[in-house]
Amino acid sequence: GSPHEFIYQQIAEGTGDIGTTYTATGLRYLVEVSNDLRTWHSGPSVVTWSNRRETLPDGMERVGIHIIDPALSASPQIFTRLRIVVAE
């Protein structure tokens, strides 16, 4: 079947890759994935942009990612979170 999509909102007009290195107005949006809520994984080997990008009001956009890590994708349970951190 098709992979599950994690959808979230972020500030539009940023730079970098959605889900991994996307940064806008000094904030970095990082999607993290876990199968046990203890160890969290992120990066381009874990998630990829799903090609969803919808413009929203007030300078925001709705985007989506797919989990591409084979071990995490095959897990009977999977958890996804969005970390928003001050960009360095």
GROMACS .gro file of C-alpha atoms in nm:
model
   88
    1GLY     CA    1   0.000   0.000   0.000
    2SER     CA    2   0.093   0.366  -0.001
    3PRO     CA    3   0.312   0.499   0.278
    4HIS     CA    4   0.158   0.696   0.561
    5GLU     CA    5   0.190   1.071   0.525
    6PHE     CA    6   0.269   1.301   0.820
    7ILE     CA    7   0.115   1.643   0.749
    8TYR     CA    8   0.199   1.964   0.934
    9GLN     CA    9   0.209   2.343   0.896
   10GLN     CA   10   0.519   2.558   0.870
   11ILE     CA   11   0.610   2.916   0.786
   12ALA     CA   12   0.628   2.955   0.407
   13GLU     CA   13   0.912   3.090   0.193
   14GLY     CA   14   1.192   2.918   0.384
   15THR     CA   15   1.495   2.730   0.257
   16GLY     CA   16   1.620   2.373   0.282
   17ASP     CA   17   1.455   2.034   0.250
   18ILE     CA   18   1.107   1.985   0.395
   19GLY     CA   19   1.116   1.753   0.697
   20THR     CA   20   1.493   1.762   0.748
   21THR     CA   21   1.666   2.099   0.699
   22TYR     CA   22   1.379   2.339   0.625
   23THR     CA   23   1.436   2.676   0.794
   24ALA     CA   24   1.215   2.988   0.792
   25THR     CA   25   1.238   3.308   0.999
   26GLY     CA   26   1.518   3.158   1.208
   27LEU     CA   27   1.327   2.840   1.295
   28ARG     CA   28   1.418   2.491   1.176
   29TYR     CA   29   1.143   2.232   1.125
   30LEU     CA   30   1.264   1.878   1.189
   31VAL     CA   31   1.047   1.565   1.163
   32GLU     CA   32   1.150   1.282   1.397
   33VAL     CA   33   1.029   0.921   1.388
   34SER     CA   34   1.033   0.648   1.654
   35ASN     CA   35   0.894   0.298   1.703
   36ASP     CA   36   0.933   0.300   2.084
   37LEU     CA   37   0.900   0.667   2.197
   38ARG     CA   38   1.254   0.646   2.339
   39THR     CA   39   1.486   0.660   2.038
   40TRP     CA   40   1.406   0.923   1.776
   41HIS     CA   41   1.542   0.922   1.419
   42SER     CA   42   1.559   1.207   1.167
   43GLY     CA   43   1.730   1.311   0.847
   44PRO     CA   44   1.715   1.237   0.473
   45SER     CA   45   1.755   0.861   0.525
   46VAL     CA   46   1.445   0.860   0.748
   47VAL     CA   47   1.192   1.097   0.586
   48THR     CA   48   1.132   1.255   0.247
   49TRP     CA   49   0.895   1.526   0.125
   50SER     CA   50   0.567   1.380  -0.005
   51ASN     CA   51   0.520   1.657  -0.268
   52ARG     CA   52   0.233   1.805  -0.062
   53ARG     CA   53   0.271   2.182  -0.036
   54GLU     CA   54  -0.045   2.389   0.006
   55THR     CA   55  -0.043   2.765   0.057
   56LEU     CA   56  -0.234   2.877   0.367
   57PRO     CA   57  -0.328   3.226   0.490
   58ASP     CA   58  -0.093   3.439   0.702
   59GLY     CA   59   0.232   3.324   0.541
   60MET     CA   60   0.194   2.958   0.634
   61GLU     CA   61   0.189   2.639   0.428
   62ARG     CA   62   0.078   2.279   0.481
   63VAL     CA   63   0.336   2.016   0.386
   64GLY     CA   64   0.376   1.641   0.420
   65ILE     CA   65   0.650   1.382   0.452
   66HIS     CA   66   0.674   1.006   0.404
   67ILE     CA   67   0.885   0.777   0.622
   68ILE     CA   68   1.139   0.602   0.399
   69ASP     CA   69   1.354   0.418   0.655
   70PRO     CA   70   1.276   0.047   0.588
   71ALA     CA   71   1.309  -0.070   0.950
   72LEU     CA   72   1.088   0.208   1.084
   73SER     CA   73   0.835   0.166   0.802
   74ALA     CA   74   0.802  -0.206   0.879
   75SER     CA   75   0.746  -0.150   1.250
   76PRO     CA   76   0.400  -0.248   1.383
   77GLN     CA   77   0.381   0.090   1.559
   78ILE     CA   78   0.532   0.420   1.455
   79PHE     CA   79   0.534   0.763   1.614
   80THR     CA   80   0.610   1.093   1.445
   81ARG     CA   81   0.680   1.432   1.598
   82LEU     CA   82   0.769   1.775   1.469
   83ARG     CA   83   1.052   1.958   1.646
   84ILE     CA   84   1.080   2.331   1.585
   85VAL     CA   85   1.413   2.467   1.703
   86VAL     CA   86   1.603   2.793   1.673
   87ALA     CA   87   1.828   2.757   1.368
   88GLU     CA   88   2.201   2.774   1.430
   0.00000   0.00000   0.00000
